[in-house]
PDB file of C-alpha atoms in Angstrom:
ATOM      1  CA  MET A  16       0.000   0.000   0.000  1.00  0.00           C
ATOM      2  CA  GLU A  17       2.953   2.349   0.562  1.00  0.00           C
ATOM      3  CA  ILE A  18       3.919   2.614  -3.125  1.00  0.00           C
ATOM      4  CA  THR A  19       0.229   2.952  -4.024  1.00  0.00           C
ATOM      5  CA  SER A  20      -0.206   5.931  -1.708  1.00  0.00           C
ATOM      6  CA  ILE A  21       2.879   7.573  -3.257  1.00  0.00           C
ATOM      7  CA  ILE A  22       2.344   7.187  -6.998  1.00  0.00           C
ATOM      8  CA  ALA A  23      -1.421   6.645  -7.388  1.00  0.00           C
ATOM      9  CA  CYS A  24      -2.321  10.264  -6.490  1.00  0.00           C
ATOM     10  CA  PRO A  25      -4.887   9.678  -3.738  1.00  0.00           C
ATOM     11  CA  VAL A  26      -7.607  12.280  -3.250  1.00  0.00           C
ATOM     12  CA  LEU A  27      -7.521  14.012   0.134  1.00  0.00           C
ATOM     13  CA  PHE A  28     -10.905  13.998   1.855  1.00  0.00           C
ATOM     14  CA  ALA A  29     -11.332  16.508   4.688  1.00  0.00           C
ATOM     15  CA  PHE A  30     -13.312  14.661   7.332  1.00  0.00           C
ATOM     16  CA  ASP A  31     -13.511  14.783  11.115  1.00  0.00           C
ATOM     17  CA  GLY A  32     -10.677  17.270  11.511  1.00  0.00           C
ATOM     18  CA  ARG A  33      -8.081  15.664   9.228  1.00  0.00           C
ATOM     19  CA  ASP A  34      -7.343  14.844   5.596  1.00  0.00           C
ATOM     20  CA  TRP A  35      -7.901  11.226   4.596  1.00  0.00           C
ATOM     21  CA  PRO A  36      -6.329   9.776   1.417  1.00  0.00           C
ATOM     22  CA  LEU A  37      -9.008   8.086  -0.688  1.00  0.00           C
ATOM     23  CA  LEU A  38      -8.127   5.412  -3.240  1.00  0.00           C
ATOM     24  CA  PHE A  39     -10.028   2.492  -4.676  1.00  0.00           C
ATOM     25  CA  THR A  40      -7.663  -0.461  -4.675  1.00  0.00           C
ATOM     26  CA  HIS A  41      -8.830  -3.938  -5.633  1.00  0.00           C
ATOM     27  CA  ARG A  42      -9.145  -4.782  -1.945  1.00  0.00           C
ATOM     28  CA  VAL A  43     -11.437  -1.798  -1.370  1.00  0.00           C
ATOM     29  CA  LEU A  44     -13.501  -2.544  -4.479  1.00  0.00           C
ATOM     30  CA  LEU A  45     -14.054  -6.161  -3.472  1.00  0.00           C
ATOM     31  CA  GLN A  46     -15.148  -5.127   0.022  1.00  0.00           C
ATOM     32  CA  ILE A  47     -17.545  -2.541  -1.404  1.00  0.00           C
ATOM     33  CA  GLU A  48     -19.056  -5.160  -3.711  1.00  0.00           C
ATOM     34  CA  ALA A  49     -19.547  -7.571  -0.827  1.00  0.00           C
ATOM     35  CA  ARG A  50     -21.292  -4.967   1.334  1.00  0.00           C
ATOM     36  CA  LEU A  51     -23.488  -3.509  -1.409  1.00  0.00           C
ATOM     37  CA  SER A  52     -24.221  -6.859  -3.116  1.00  0.00           C
ATOM     38  CA  LEU A  53     -23.639  -5.553  -6.630  1.00  0.00           C
ATOM     39  CA  SER A  54     -21.130  -5.971  -9.467  1.00  0.00           C
ATOM     40  CA  ILE A  55     -18.784  -3.068 -10.045  1.00  0.00           C
ATOM     41  CA  LEU A  56     -17.191  -4.779 -13.064  1.00  0.00           C
ATOM     42  CA  ASN A  57     -20.532  -5.004 -14.839  1.00  0.00           C
ATOM     43  CA  GLY A  58     -21.527  -1.398 -14.206  1.00  0.00           C
ATOM     44  CA  GLU A  59     -24.005  -1.891 -11.384  1.00  0.00           C
ATOM     45  CA  LEU A  60     -22.443   0.917  -9.329  1.00  0.00           C
ATOM     46  CA  ASP A  61     -22.835   4.444 -10.717  1.00  0.00           C
ATOM     47  CA  ILE A  62     -20.508   6.541  -8.582  1.00  0.00           C
ATOM     48  CA  VAL A  63     -22.026   9.769  -9.965  1.00  0.00           C
ATOM     49  CA  ARG A  64     -25.596   8.868  -9.003  1.00  0.00           C
ATOM     50  CA  VAL A  65     -24.838   6.781  -5.928  1.00  0.00           C
ATOM     51  CA  PRO A  66     -27.464   7.131  -3.183  1.00  0.00           C
ATOM     52  CA  ALA A  67     -26.481   8.531   0.206  1.00  0.00           C
ATOM     53  CA  LYS A  68     -26.700   5.161   1.965  1.00  0.00           C
ATOM     54  CA  ALA A  69     -24.390   3.476  -0.539  1.00  0.00           C
ATOM     55  CA  LEU A  70     -22.042   6.484  -0.385  1.00  0.00           C
ATOM     56  CA  ARG A  71     -21.687   6.023   3.379  1.00  0.00           C
ATOM     57  CA  THR A  72     -20.772   2.368   2.796  1.00  0.00           C
ATOM     58  CA  ILE A  73     -18.190   3.327   0.168  1.00  0.00           C
ATOM     59  CA  LEU A  74     -16.635   5.936   2.458  1.00  0.00           C
ATOM     60  CA  CYS A  75     -16.634   3.532   5.391  1.00  0.00           C
ATOM     61  CA  VAL A  76     -14.624   0.957   3.427  1.00  0.00           C
ATOM     62  CA  ALA A  77     -12.286   3.546   1.851  1.00  0.00           C
ATOM     63  CA  LEU A  78     -11.586   5.267   5.172  1.00  0.00           C
ATOM     64  CA  SER A  79     -10.988   1.912   6.834  1.00  0.00           C
ATOM     65  CA  ALA A  80      -8.266   1.203   4.243  1.00  0.00           C
ATOM     66  CA  SER A  81      -6.591   4.450   5.343  1.00  0.00           C
ATOM     67  CA  GLY A  82      -6.760   3.563   9.034  1.00  0.00           C
ATOM     68  CA  GLY A  83     -10.192   4.934   9.921  1.00  0.00           C
ATOM     69  CA  THR A  84     -12.474   3.180  12.392  1.00  0.00           C
ATOM     70  CA  TYR A  85     -15.788   4.809  11.525  1.00  0.00           C
ATOM     71  CA  SER A  86     -19.113   3.085  11.157  1.00  0.00           C
ATOM     72  CA  GLU A  87     -21.583   3.961   8.428  1.00  0.00           C
ATOM     73  CA  SER A  88     -23.888   5.635  10.901  1.00  0.00           C
ATOM     74  CA  GLY A  89     -20.979   7.540  12.408  1.00  0.00           C
ATOM     75  CA  ILE A  90     -19.935   8.813   8.982  1.00  0.00           C
ATOM     76  CA  GLY A  91     -23.509   9.922   8.258  1.00  0.00           C
ATOM     77  CA  ALA A  92     -23.765  11.769  11.566  1.00  0.00           C
ATOM     78  CA  ARG A  93     -20.469  13.587  11.050  1.00  0.00           C
ATOM     79  CA  LEU A  94     -21.202  14.550   7.466  1.00  0.00           C
ATOM     80  CA  GLY A  95     -24.725  15.821   7.920  1.00  0.00           C
ATOM     81  CA  VAL A  96     -26.787  17.076   5.004  1.00  0.00           C
ATOM     82  CA  ARG A  97     -24.260  19.702   3.901  1.00  0.00           C
ATOM     83  CA  GLY A  98     -21.302  17.337   3.919  1.00  0.00           C
ATOM     84  CA  ILE A  99     -22.867  14.760   1.599  1.00  0.00           C
ATOM     85  CA  GLY A 100     -22.118  16.797  -1.519  1.00  0.00           C
ATOM     86  CA  MET A 101     -18.487  17.336  -0.544  1.00  0.00           C
ATOM     87  CA  ALA A 102     -18.060  13.648   0.272  1.00  0.00           C
ATOM     88  CA  LYS A 103     -19.623  12.615  -3.024  1.00  0.00           C
ATOM     89  CA  ARG A 104     -17.276  14.917  -4.942  1.00  0.00           C
ATOM     90  CA  ALA A 105     -14.270  13.422  -3.160  1.00  0.00           C
ATOM     91  CA  ALA A 106     -15.483   9.884  -3.880  1.00  0.00           C
ATOM     92  CA  ILE A 107     -15.959  10.694  -7.588  1.00  0.00           C
ATOM     93  CA  ASP A 108     -12.471  12.247  -7.832  1.00  0.00           C
ATOM     94  CA  ALA A 109     -10.914   9.249  -6.082  1.00  0.00           C
ATOM     95  CA  TRP A 110     -12.831   6.898  -8.383  1.00  0.00           C
ATOM     96  CA  ILE A 111     -11.541   8.690 -11.489  1.00  0.00           C
ATOM     97  CA  ALA A 112      -7.967   8.640 -10.153  1.00  0.00           C
ATOM     98  CA  SER A 113      -8.166   4.907  -9.409  1.00  0.00           C
ATOM     99  CA  MET A 114      -9.921   3.551 -12.488  1.00  0.00           C
ATOM    100  CA  PRO A 115      -8.194   2.766 -15.830  1.00  0.00           C
ATOM    101  CA  GLU A 116      -7.875   5.521 -18.388  1.00  0.00           C
ATOM    102  CA  ALA A 117     -10.041   5.281 -21.484  1.00  0.00           C
ATOM    103  CA  ASP A 118      -8.263   4.424 -24.726  1.00  0.00           C
ATOM    104  CA  ALA A 119      -7.398   7.587 -26.618  1.00  0.00           C
ATOM    105  CA  LYS A 120      -8.049   5.913 -29.974  1.00  0.00           C
ATOM    106  CA  PRO A 121     -10.676   3.160 -29.871  1.00  0.00           C
ATOM    107  CA  LYS A 122     -10.087   0.396 -32.364  1.00  0.00           C
ATOM    108  CA  PRO A 123     -12.096   0.716 -35.602  1.00  0.00           C
ATOM    109  CA  GLY A 124     -15.396  -1.095 -35.334  1.00  0.00           C
ATOM    110  CA  ALA A 125     -15.135  -1.499 -31.562  1.00  0.00           C
ATOM    111  CA  GLU A 126     -18.320   0.499 -30.957  1.00  0.00           C
ATOM    112  CA  ALA A 127     -20.215  -1.306 -33.695  1.00  0.00           C
ATOM    113  CA  LYS A 128     -19.429  -4.742 -32.286  1.00  0.00           C
ATOM    114  CA  PRO A 129     -22.557  -5.984 -30.476  1.00  0.00           C
ATOM    115  CA  LYS A 130     -22.208  -7.200 -26.925  1.00  0.00           C
ATOM    116  CA  LEU A 131     -23.738 -10.483 -25.896  1.00  0.00           C
ATOM    117  CA  LYS A 132     -26.464 -10.059 -23.317  1.00  0.00           C
ATOM    118  CA  SER A 133     -25.079 -12.957 -21.336  1.00  0.00           C
ATOM    119  CA  GLU A 134     -21.549 -11.524 -21.381  1.00  0.00           C
ATOM    120  CA  THR A 135     -20.382 -10.786 -17.846  1.00  0.00           C
ATOM    121  CA  ARG A 136     -17.024 -10.092 -16.286  1.00  0.00           C
ATOM    122  CA  SER A 137     -15.814 -11.593 -13.046  1.00  0.00           C
ATOM    123  CA  TRP A 138     -13.068 -10.678 -10.606  1.00  0.00           C
ATOM    124  CA  MET A 139     -11.655 -14.162 -11.054  1.00  0.00           C
ATOM    125  CA  ASP A 140     -10.999 -13.415 -14.734  1.00  0.00           C
ATOM    126  CA  VAL A 141      -9.344 -10.107 -13.844  1.00  0.00           C
ATOM    127  CA  TRP A 142      -7.227 -11.701 -11.126  1.00  0.00           C
ATOM    128  CA  ALA A 143      -6.218 -14.626 -13.371  1.00  0.00           C
ATOM    129  CA  ASN A 144      -5.051 -12.317 -16.181  1.00  0.00           C
ATOM    130  CA  ASN A 145      -3.101 -10.091 -13.815  1.00  0.00           C
ATOM    131  CA  ARG A 146      -1.562 -13.082 -12.061  1.00  0.00           C
ATOM    132  CA  TYR A 147      -0.578 -14.899 -15.268  1.00  0.00           C
ATOM    133  CA  TYR A 148       0.557 -12.043 -17.504  1.00  0.00           C
ATOM    134  CA  LEU A 149       1.836  -9.518 -14.933  1.00  0.00           C
ATOM    135  CA  ARG A 150       3.067 -12.060 -12.340  1.00  0.00           C
ATOM    136  CA  LEU A 151       1.446 -10.138  -9.489  1.00  0.00           C
ATOM    137  CA  THR A 152       1.110 -11.798  -6.093  1.00  0.00           C
ATOM    138  CA  ASP A 153      -2.256 -11.687  -4.346  1.00  0.00           C
ATOM    139  CA  GLU A 154      -1.145  -8.962  -1.948  1.00  0.00           C
ATOM    140  CA  GLU A 155       0.400  -6.883  -4.732  1.00  0.00           C
ATOM    141  CA  TRP A 156      -2.795  -7.086  -6.756  1.00  0.00           C
ATOM    142  CA  LEU A 157      -5.087  -6.329  -3.821  1.00  0.00           C
ATOM    143  CA  GLY A 158      -3.023  -3.276  -2.882  1.00  0.00           C
ATOM    144  CA  MET A 159      -3.017  -1.766  -6.377  1.00  0.00           C
ATOM    145  CA  THR A 160      -5.605   0.365  -8.114  1.00  0.00           C
ATOM    146  CA  PRO A 161      -6.933  -0.707 -11.527  1.00  0.00           C
ATOM    147  CA  ARG A 162      -5.073   2.228 -13.096  1.00  0.00           C
ATOM    148  CA  MET A 163      -1.753   0.982 -11.700  1.00  0.00           C
ATOM    149  CA  VAL A 164      -2.422  -2.460 -13.198  1.00  0.00           C
ATOM    150  CA  GLN A 165      -3.261  -0.779 -16.503  1.00  0.00           C
ATOM    151  CA  ALA A 166       0.118   0.997 -16.471  1.00  0.00           C
ATOM    152  CA  LEU A 167       1.902  -2.314 -15.891  1.00  0.00           C
ATOM    153  CA  ASP A 168      -0.051  -3.993 -18.673  1.00  0.00           C
ATOM    154  CA  ARG A 169       0.820  -1.181 -21.085  1.00  0.00           C
ATOM    155  CA  ALA A 170       4.505  -1.707 -20.329  1.00  0.00           C
ATOM    156  CA  ARG A 171       4.107  -5.461 -20.889  1.00  0.00           C
ATOM    157  CA  ARG A 172       2.357  -4.912 -24.227  1.00  0.00           C
ATOM    158  CA  GLU A 173       5.041  -2.473 -25.368  1.00  0.00           C
ATOM    159  CA  ASP A 174       7.778  -4.982 -24.529  1.00  0.00           C
ATOM    160  CA  ARG A 175       5.917  -7.750 -26.353  1.00  0.00           C
ATOM    161  CA  ARG A 176       5.405  -5.527 -29.399  1.00  0.00           C
ATOM    162  CA  ARG A 177       9.133  -4.845 -29.646  1.00  0.00           C
ATOM    163  CA  TRP A 178       9.874  -8.556 -29.668  1.00  0.00           C
ATOM    164  CA  GLU A 179       7.124  -9.118 -32.233  1.00  0.00           C
ATOM    165  CA  LEU A 180       8.546  -6.339 -34.401  1.00  0.00           C
ATOM    166  CA  MET A 181      12.020  -7.879 -34.322  1.00  0.00           C
ATOM    167  CA  ILE A 182      10.645 -11.238 -35.514  1.00  0.00           C
ATOM    168  CA  SER A 183       8.313  -9.578 -38.004  1.00  0.00           C
ATOM    169  CA  ARG A 184      11.236  -7.685 -39.533  1.00  0.00           C
ATOM    170  CA  VAL A 185      13.109 -10.929 -40.140  1.00  0.00           C
ATOM    171  CA  ALA A 186      10.002 -12.456 -41.749  1.00  0.00           C
ATOM    172  CA  ALA A 187       9.468  -9.333 -43.881  1.00  0.00           C
ATOM    173  CA  VAL A 188      13.073  -9.409 -45.135  1.00  0.00           C
ATOM    174  CA  THR A 189      12.734 -13.106 -45.998  1.00  0.00           C
ATOM    175  CA  ALA A 190       9.560 -12.403 -47.975  1.00  0.00           C
ATOM    176  CA  ASN A 191      10.823  -9.227 -49.665  1.00  0.00           C
ATOM    177  CA  TYR A 192      14.101 -10.783 -50.832  1.00  0.00           C
ATOM    178  CA  GLY A 193      12.900 -14.319 -51.530  1.00  0.00           C
ATOM    179  CA  PHE A 194      12.527 -16.003 -54.921  1.00  0.00           C
ATOM    180  CA  CYS A 195       8.851 -15.021 -55.097  1.00  0.00           C
ATOM    181  CA  ARG A 196       9.164 -11.505 -53.705  1.00  0.00           C
ATOM    182  CA  PRO A 197       5.962  -9.442 -53.617  1.00  0.00           C
ATOM    183  CA  LYS A 198       5.465  -6.533 -56.001  1.00  0.00           C
ATOM    184  CA  LYS A 199       4.789  -4.254 -53.049  1.00  0.00           C
ATOM    185  CA  ALA A 200       7.227  -4.480 -50.183  1.00  0.00           C
ATOM    186  CA  ILE A 201       5.863  -5.983 -46.990  1.00  0.00           C
ATOM    187  CA  ARG A 202       5.979  -3.665 -44.003  1.00  0.00           C
ATOM    188  CA  ASP A 203       8.143  -4.411 -41.001  1.00  0.00           C
ATOM    189  CA  ASP A 204       5.104  -4.846 -38.760  1.00  0.00           C
ATOM    190  CA  HIS A 205       3.079  -6.997 -41.201  1.00  0.00           C
ATOM    191  CA  PHE A 206       3.577 -10.210 -39.199  1.00  0.00           C
ATOM    192  CA  MET A 207       2.981  -8.681 -35.759  1.00  0.00           C
ATOM    193  CA  LEU A 208       0.055 -10.000 -33.727  1.00  0.00           C
ATOM    194  CA  ASP A 209      -0.433  -6.652 -31.972  1.00  0.00           C
ATOM    195  CA  PRO A 210       0.930  -3.870 -34.218  1.00  0.00           C
ATOM    196  CA  TRP A 211       1.055  -0.205 -33.270  1.00  0.00           C
ATOM    197  CA  ASP A 212      -1.905   1.898 -34.390  1.00  0.00           C
ATOM    198  CA  ASP A 213       0.436   4.707 -35.418  1.00  0.00           C
ATOM    199  CA  LYS A 214       2.388   3.259 -38.352  1.00  0.00           C
ATOM    200  CA  ASP A 215       4.810   6.187 -38.314  1.00  0.00           C
ATOM    201  CA  GLY A 216       5.558   5.577 -34.653  1.00  0.00           C
ATOM    202  CA  LEU A 217       7.463   2.330 -35.112  1.00  0.00           C
ATOM    203  CA  PRO A 218      10.545   2.212 -32.869  1.00  0.00           C
ATOM    204  CA  ASP A 219      13.924   2.573 -34.532  1.00  0.00           C
ATOM    205  CA  SER A 220      16.610  -0.081 -34.553  1.00  0.00           C
ATOM    206  CA  GLU A 221      17.520  -0.091 -30.866  1.00  0.00           C
ATOM    207  CA  ALA A 222      16.516  -3.773 -30.725  1.00  0.00           C
ATOM    208  CA  GLY A 223      19.703  -4.741 -32.565  1.00  0.00           C
ATOM    209  CA  TRP A 224      18.458  -4.895 -36.149  1.00  0.00           C
ATOM    210  CA  ASP A 225      21.389  -2.859 -37.512  1.00  0.00           C
ATOM    211  CA  LEU A 226      23.819  -5.220 -35.806  1.00  0.00           C
ATOM    212  CA  LEU A 227      22.217  -8.163 -37.588  1.00  0.00           C
ATOM    213  CA  LEU A 228      22.212  -6.691 -41.090  1.00  0.00           C
ATOM    214  CA  GLY A 229      24.830  -3.941 -41.078  1.00  0.00           C
ATOM    215  CA  VAL A 230      23.859  -0.281 -41.066  1.00  0.00           C
ATOM    216  CA  ASP A 231      24.646   0.312 -44.759  1.00  0.00           C
ATOM    217  CA  GLY A 232      24.631  -3.254 -45.989  1.00  0.00           C
ATOM    218  CA  PRO A 233      22.668  -4.385 -49.056  1.00  0.00           C
ATOM    219  CA  MET A 234      19.941  -5.940 -46.919  1.00  0.00           C
ATOM    220  CA  SER A 235      19.119  -2.544 -45.426  1.00  0.00           C
ATOM    221  CA  GLY A 236      18.514  -1.015 -48.837  1.00  0.00           C
ATOM    222  CA  GLY A 237      21.825   0.871 -48.902  1.00  0.00           C
ATOM    223  CA  LYS A 238      24.323   0.967 -51.781  1.00  0.00           C
ATOM    224  CA  SER A 239      27.247  -0.791 -50.220  1.00  0.00           C
ATOM    225  CA  ASN A 240      28.999  -2.932 -52.855  1.00  0.00           C
ATOM    226  CA  GLY A 241      26.440  -1.973 -55.472  1.00  0.00           C
ATOM    227  CA  SER A 242      22.819  -0.878 -55.306  1.00  0.00           C
ATOM    228  CA  SER A 243      20.088  -3.205 -54.176  1.00  0.00           C
ATOM    229  CA  ASP A 244      17.343  -4.142 -56.628  1.00  0.00           C
ATOM    230  CA  GLY A 245      14.923  -5.383 -54.017  1.00  0.00           C
ATOM    231  CA  PRO A 246      12.653  -3.281 -51.808  1.00  0.00           C
ATOM    232  CA  SER A 247      14.084  -1.993 -48.582  1.00  0.00           C
ATOM    233  CA  PRO A 248      12.730  -4.024 -45.669  1.00  0.00           C
ATOM    234  CA  LEU A 249      13.037  -1.199 -43.178  1.00  0.00           C
ATOM    235  CA  ARG A 250      10.163   1.164 -42.341  1.00  0.00           C
ATOM    236  CA  HIS A 251       8.034   0.984 -45.487  1.00  0.00           C
TER     237      HIS A 251
END
């Protein structure tokens, strides 16, 4: 929880004479679900339109994670009618700071793809993916916010893409300079499973490509020892 409180930008909630850091870690979210008997993953909790009773439950769990020992009734008595709005604003800000960021560029056709009515998400699926792909222990996962896990997963995907690009470049060179070379040169990222959306944003040759082929060698499309007739395999 220490690293979470440092880098996850908790929202400070002024309550009962002190400032309380509010964050929604997986531990807090699971406890809220258990007490409210609803599914956060499937959108059953609307933090913007949450009723006052549910808000007291959310604050009780979140404050408990920060060391508070308040009951729901005690929180309601201390807040009063005027404090509900301030508490709701703090809960919304903490929710936004804890939840994953929306994709800046949604994939084409993502909105048009119909969702199955029976499609539901479970915490077991989320935990299994984070455990398998990110190698998080139970305590690490419980103490992290969903946005922190998203940042780790982005780093994992970027690392995987670089390895895919290195292999894809080798495959593209083989195809471009083979006996049955294509009329139009195959791009470096053609064989990637998860290519970058921005085709001009491909990383340069820090992965060791130049060491494999030679910076100005014939395979790189240069004119060392004569010009190359074939298409350049790099960054088409």
